[in-house]
mmCIF file of C-alpha atoms and ligand atoms in Angstrom:
data_model
loop_
_atom_site.group_PDB
_atom_site.id
_atom_site.type_symbol
_atom_site.label_atom_id
_atom_site.label_comp_id
_atom_site.label_asym_id
_atom_site.label_seq_id
_atom_site.Cartn_x
_atom_site.Cartn_y
_atom_site.Cartn_z
ATOM 1 C CA MET A 1 0.000 0.000 0.000
ATOM 2 C CA SER A 2 1.238 3.506 -0.755
ATOM 3 C CA GLU A 3 -0.233 6.885 0.021
ATOM 4 C CA LYS A 4 -0.442 10.390 -1.390
ATOM 5 C CA ILE A 5 -0.798 13.640 0.498
ATOM 6 C CA HIS A 6 -3.159 16.407 -0.611
ATOM 7 C CA GLU A 7 -2.932 19.828 0.974
ATOM 8 C CA LEU A 8 -5.959 20.646 3.121
ATOM 9 C CA ILE A 9 -4.770 23.688 5.099
ATOM 10 C CA SER A 10 -1.822 25.725 3.828
ATOM 11 C CA GLU A 11 1.224 26.669 5.858
ATOM 12 C CA LYS A 12 0.107 30.310 5.683
ATOM 13 C CA ASP A 13 -3.390 29.567 6.968
ATOM 14 C CA VAL A 14 -2.038 27.438 9.835
ATOM 15 C CA ALA A 15 0.348 30.241 10.851
ATOM 16 C CA ALA A 16 -2.398 32.876 10.741
ATOM 17 C CA LYS A 17 -4.749 30.734 12.813
ATOM 18 C CA ILE A 18 -2.119 30.049 15.464
ATOM 19 C CA ALA A 19 -1.375 33.773 15.762
ATOM 20 C CA GLU A 20 -5.109 34.377 16.215
ATOM 21 C CA LEU A 21 -5.374 31.681 18.905
ATOM 22 C CA GLY A 22 -2.316 33.079 20.679
ATOM 23 C CA ALA A 23 -3.852 36.558 20.772
ATOM 24 C CA GLN A 24 -7.140 35.204 22.126
ATOM 25 C CA ILE A 25 -5.381 33.132 24.796
ATOM 26 C CA SER A 26 -3.237 36.126 25.833
ATOM 27 C CA LYS A 27 -6.408 38.145 26.305
ATOM 28 C CA ASP A 28 -8.266 35.430 28.220
ATOM 29 C CA TYR A 29 -5.372 34.807 30.622
ATOM 30 C CA GLU A 30 -4.512 38.466 31.215
ATOM 31 C CA GLY A 31 -2.812 38.817 34.627
ATOM 32 C CA GLU A 32 -2.305 35.040 34.949
ATOM 33 C CA ASP A 33 0.474 32.545 34.197
ATOM 34 C CA ILE A 34 -0.096 29.604 31.870
ATOM 35 C CA TYR A 35 1.251 26.100 32.395
ATOM 36 C CA MET A 36 1.211 24.857 28.807
ATOM 37 C CA LEU A 37 1.043 21.134 28.528
ATOM 38 C CA CYS A 38 1.928 19.565 25.205
ATOM 39 C CA ILE A 39 0.750 16.080 24.373
ATOM 40 C CA LEU A 40 3.620 14.412 22.569
ATOM 41 C CA LYS A 41 4.450 13.912 19.888
ATOM 42 C CA GLY A 42 1.736 15.433 17.701
ATOM 43 C CA GLY A 43 1.200 18.627 19.685
ATOM 44 C CA VAL A 44 4.807 19.764 19.645
ATOM 45 C CA PHE A 45 4.900 21.869 16.450
ATOM 46 C CA PHE A 46 1.640 23.529 17.423
ATOM 47 C CA MET A 47 2.651 24.275 21.006
ATOM 48 C CA THR A 48 5.998 25.873 20.206
ATOM 49 C CA GLU A 49 4.405 28.132 17.597
ATOM 50 C CA LEU A 50 1.436 28.951 19.834
ATOM 51 C CA ALA A 51 3.652 29.781 22.808
ATOM 52 C CA LYS A 52 5.491 32.385 20.708
ATOM 53 C CA HIS A 53 2.213 34.268 20.251
ATOM 54 C CA VAL A 54 1.253 34.291 23.923
ATOM 55 C CA THR A 55 2.153 37.442 25.830
ATOM 56 C CA VAL A 56 1.445 36.312 29.420
ATOM 57 C CA PRO A 57 4.107 34.261 31.277
ATOM 58 C CA VAL A 58 4.268 30.680 29.987
ATOM 59 C CA SER A 59 5.851 27.493 31.346
ATOM 60 C CA LEU A 60 6.110 24.423 29.159
ATOM 61 C CA ASP A 61 5.695 20.785 30.058
ATOM 62 C CA PHE A 62 5.159 17.584 28.128
ATOM 63 C CA MET A 63 3.194 14.394 28.524
ATOM 64 C CA SER A 64 3.265 11.349 26.352
ATOM 65 C CA VAL A 65 0.323 8.989 26.215
ATOM 66 C CA SER A 66 -0.379 5.999 24.086
ATOM 67 C CA SER A 67 -3.837 4.873 23.208
ATOM 68 C CA TYR A 68 -3.833 1.445 21.737
ATOM 69 C CA GLY A 69 -5.813 1.090 18.577
ATOM 70 C CA SER A 70 -5.473 0.689 14.860
ATOM 71 C CA GLN A 71 -3.058 2.859 12.920
ATOM 72 C CA THR A 72 -5.728 5.431 12.183
ATOM 73 C CA ARG A 73 -8.120 5.313 15.158
ATOM 74 C CA SER A 74 -7.618 5.358 18.920
ATOM 75 C CA SER A 75 -9.229 2.899 21.311
ATOM 76 C CA GLY A 76 -9.584 4.657 24.633
ATOM 77 C CA ASN A 77 -7.169 2.344 26.444
ATOM 78 C CA VAL A 78 -4.841 5.160 27.367
ATOM 79 C CA ARG A 79 -1.513 4.680 29.084
ATOM 80 C CA ILE A 80 0.799 7.428 30.351
ATOM 81 C CA ILE A 81 4.284 6.925 28.897
ATOM 82 C CA LYS A 82 5.786 10.164 30.190
ATOM 83 C CA ASP A 83 4.179 12.116 32.987
ATOM 84 C CA LEU A 84 4.510 15.795 33.926
ATOM 85 C CA ASP A 85 7.738 17.039 35.494
ATOM 86 C CA THR A 86 6.050 18.922 38.335
ATOM 87 C CA PRO A 87 2.743 18.989 40.238
ATOM 88 C CA ILE A 88 0.066 21.198 38.664
ATOM 89 C CA GLU A 89 -1.901 21.969 41.801
ATOM 90 C CA GLY A 90 -3.019 25.616 41.714
ATOM 91 C CA LYS A 91 -1.758 26.181 38.154
ATOM 92 C CA ASN A 92 -3.599 27.346 35.036
ATOM 93 C CA VAL A 93 -3.090 24.296 32.854
ATOM 94 C CA LEU A 94 -3.665 24.638 29.128
ATOM 95 C CA VAL A 95 -3.524 21.304 27.327
ATOM 96 C CA VAL A 96 -2.271 21.639 23.757
ATOM 97 C CA GLU A 97 -3.263 18.853 21.381
ATOM 98 C CA ASP A 98 -2.832 18.255 17.686
ATOM 99 C CA ILE A 99 -6.258 16.785 16.979
ATOM 100 C CA ILE A 100 -9.384 15.500 18.701
ATOM 101 C CA ASP A 101 -11.107 12.646 16.957
ATOM 102 C CA THR A 102 -13.155 10.248 19.096
ATOM 103 C CA GLY A 103 -12.241 12.294 22.181
ATOM 104 C CA ARG A 104 -11.239 9.187 24.136
ATOM 105 C CA THR A 105 -7.617 10.200 24.707
ATOM 106 C CA LEU A 106 -8.562 13.647 25.972
ATOM 107 C CA ALA A 107 -11.469 12.465 28.106
ATOM 108 C CA TYR A 108 -9.109 10.161 29.976
ATOM 109 C CA LEU A 109 -6.366 12.742 30.218
ATOM 110 C CA LEU A 110 -8.555 15.608 31.394
ATOM 111 C CA GLU A 111 -10.039 13.489 34.148
ATOM 112 C CA ASN A 112 -6.574 12.404 35.226
ATOM 113 C CA LEU A 113 -5.327 16.015 35.280
ATOM 114 C CA GLN A 114 -8.407 17.329 37.067
ATOM 115 C CA GLN A 115 -7.651 15.022 39.993
ATOM 116 C CA ARG A 116 -4.359 16.887 40.484
ATOM 117 C CA LYS A 117 -6.322 20.026 41.411
ATOM 118 C CA PRO A 118 -5.142 22.657 38.921
ATOM 119 C CA LYS A 119 -6.493 26.176 39.383
ATOM 120 C CA SER A 120 -7.966 25.915 35.893
ATOM 121 C CA LEU A 121 -7.844 23.350 33.112
ATOM 122 C CA LYS A 122 -8.467 24.290 29.515
ATOM 123 C CA LEU A 123 -7.986 22.589 26.199
ATOM 124 C CA CYS A 124 -6.626 23.934 22.942
ATOM 125 C CA THR A 125 -6.518 21.820 19.809
ATOM 126 C CA LEU A 126 -5.240 22.691 16.362
ATOM 127 C CA LEU A 127 -7.718 20.380 14.644
ATOM 128 C CA ASP A 128 -11.108 19.013 15.576
ATOM 129 C CA LYS A 129 -12.832 16.115 13.791
ATOM 130 C CA PRO A 130 -16.277 16.230 15.442
ATOM 131 C CA GLU A 131 -17.882 13.523 13.292
ATOM 132 C CA GLN A 132 -16.384 10.569 15.154
ATOM 133 C CA ARG A 133 -16.756 11.943 18.684
ATOM 134 C CA VAL A 134 -17.829 9.256 21.153
ATOM 135 C CA THR A 135 -17.113 11.116 24.407
ATOM 136 C CA ASP A 136 -18.100 14.648 25.330
ATOM 137 C CA VAL A 137 -14.989 16.800 25.503
ATOM 138 C CA ASP A 138 -15.168 20.468 26.350
ATOM 139 C CA VAL A 139 -12.794 22.184 23.937
ATOM 140 C CA ASP A 140 -11.942 25.801 24.740
ATOM 141 C CA TYR A 141 -9.868 26.707 21.681
ATOM 142 C CA VAL A 142 -10.089 25.115 18.232
ATOM 143 C CA GLY A 143 -7.935 25.999 15.234
ATOM 144 C CA PHE A 144 -9.882 24.282 12.481
ATOM 145 C CA GLN A 145 -12.805 21.895 12.311
ATOM 146 C CA ILE A 146 -12.104 19.358 9.612
ATOM 147 C CA PRO A 147 -14.066 16.511 8.008
ATOM 148 C CA ASP A 148 -13.537 12.890 8.986
ATOM 149 C CA LYS A 149 -10.391 12.357 6.925
ATOM 150 C CA PHE A 150 -7.016 11.100 8.099
ATOM 151 C CA VAL A 151 -4.610 14.026 8.109
ATOM 152 C CA VAL A 152 -0.867 14.486 8.569
ATOM 153 C CA GLY A 153 1.610 17.323 8.890
ATOM 154 C CA TYR A 154 2.317 20.032 11.437
ATOM 155 C CA GLY A 155 3.060 17.343 14.024
ATOM 156 C CA LEU A 156 0.510 14.760 12.914
ATOM 157 C CA ASP A 157 1.792 11.450 11.657
ATOM 158 C CA TYR A 158 0.867 8.411 9.692
ATOM 159 C CA ASP A 159 2.995 5.566 11.050
ATOM 160 C CA GLN A 160 5.484 8.166 12.407
ATOM 161 C CA HIS A 161 5.913 9.826 9.014
ATOM 162 C CA TYR A 162 5.009 13.297 7.720
ATOM 163 C CA ARG A 163 5.119 15.111 11.101
ATOM 164 C CA ASN A 164 7.518 17.655 9.614
ATOM 165 C CA LEU A 165 5.259 18.798 6.768
ATOM 166 C CA PRO A 166 4.686 22.547 7.279
ATOM 167 C CA TYR A 167 1.022 22.276 6.181
ATOM 168 C CA ILE A 168 -1.910 19.959 6.955
ATOM 169 C CA GLY A 169 -2.572 17.330 4.318
ATOM 170 C CA VAL A 170 -5.102 14.564 3.794
ATOM 171 C CA VAL A 171 -3.704 11.090 3.323
ATOM 172 C CA GLU A 172 -5.120 9.211 0.381
ATOM 173 C CA PHE A 173 -4.452 5.539 0.550
ATOM 174 C CA ASP A 174 -4.366 3.676 -2.712
ATOM 175 C CA GLU A 175 -3.887 -0.035 -3.091
ATOM 176 C CA GLU A 176 -0.984 -1.077 -5.214
HETATM 177 P P1 IMP B 201 -8.959 10.369 19.917
HETATM 178 O O1 IMP B 201 -8.687 9.689 21.217
HETATM 179 O O2 IMP B 201 -9.751 9.504 18.980
HETATM 180 O O3 IMP B 201 -9.554 11.732 20.048
HETATM 181 O O4 IMP B 201 -7.590 10.443 19.160
HETATM 182 C C1 IMP B 201 -6.728 11.450 19.327
HETATM 183 C C2 IMP B 201 -5.354 11.063 18.850
HETATM 184 O O5 IMP B 201 -5.400 10.163 17.719
HETATM 185 C C3 IMP B 201 -4.646 12.283 18.373
HETATM 186 O O6 IMP B 201 -3.943 12.910 19.416
HETATM 187 C C4 IMP B 201 -3.756 11.736 17.295
HETATM 188 O O7 IMP B 201 -2.542 11.268 17.863
HETATM 189 C C5 IMP B 201 -4.503 10.571 16.716
HETATM 190 N N1 IMP B 201 -5.269 10.963 15.512
HETATM 191 C C6 IMP B 201 -6.612 11.096 15.376
HETATM 192 N N2 IMP B 201 -6.953 11.467 14.141
HETATM 193 C C7 IMP B 201 -5.781 11.599 13.461
HETATM 194 C C8 IMP B 201 -5.472 12.009 12.105
HETATM 195 O O8 IMP B 201 -6.320 12.328 11.263
HETATM 196 N N3 IMP B 201 -4.137 12.017 11.798
HETATM 197 C C9 IMP B 201 -3.154 11.691 12.677
HETATM 198 N N4 IMP B 201 -3.404 11.334 13.937
HETATM 199 C C10 IMP B 201 -4.711 11.286 14.334
HETATM 200 MG MG1 MG B 202 -1.868 13.014 19.672
#
């Protein structure tokens, strides 16, 4: 099997949207600090770019979770591979994700984080695929809503490839 990538959201449009999100977040958190929490590996390109557009004080941390499933869909059996470096009690945690699909990964993660008693807990995702949502997830900031297609680029992978594409592309699988 081989695949082709078709551009869905250009590099320019992604950059403009992230600047917009950064401005909104800066406004909403005025007078506060943000503990930005990136979900590895997909959220990393988005978080670094977003953080550059935030004008209130920002700390960065990373978590890595795996949710067993097929190559293109998560299962909800989430396991923490790398946890936070420090406690988040009393902090304004902003979770930064690449994409929300079924919502299973985030539902698990948000519940887990909530138990650590942050001052606030919000969620920012670059992409949202609402069609396959199976769990209610409260998303505070969304870059783009996209149709139910498998996408790569800007941190998102297919079998660990294409994360470094500067734009968002749809993967078209063709049998060969
Ligand atoms: P969820 O638990 O179904 O919401 O899945 C979320 C995770 O699945 C994301 O953080 C991604 O790692 C992965 N994922 C979901 N859809 C896509 C996609 O279209 N491309 C690449 N990864 C995806
Ligand atoms: Mg992810």
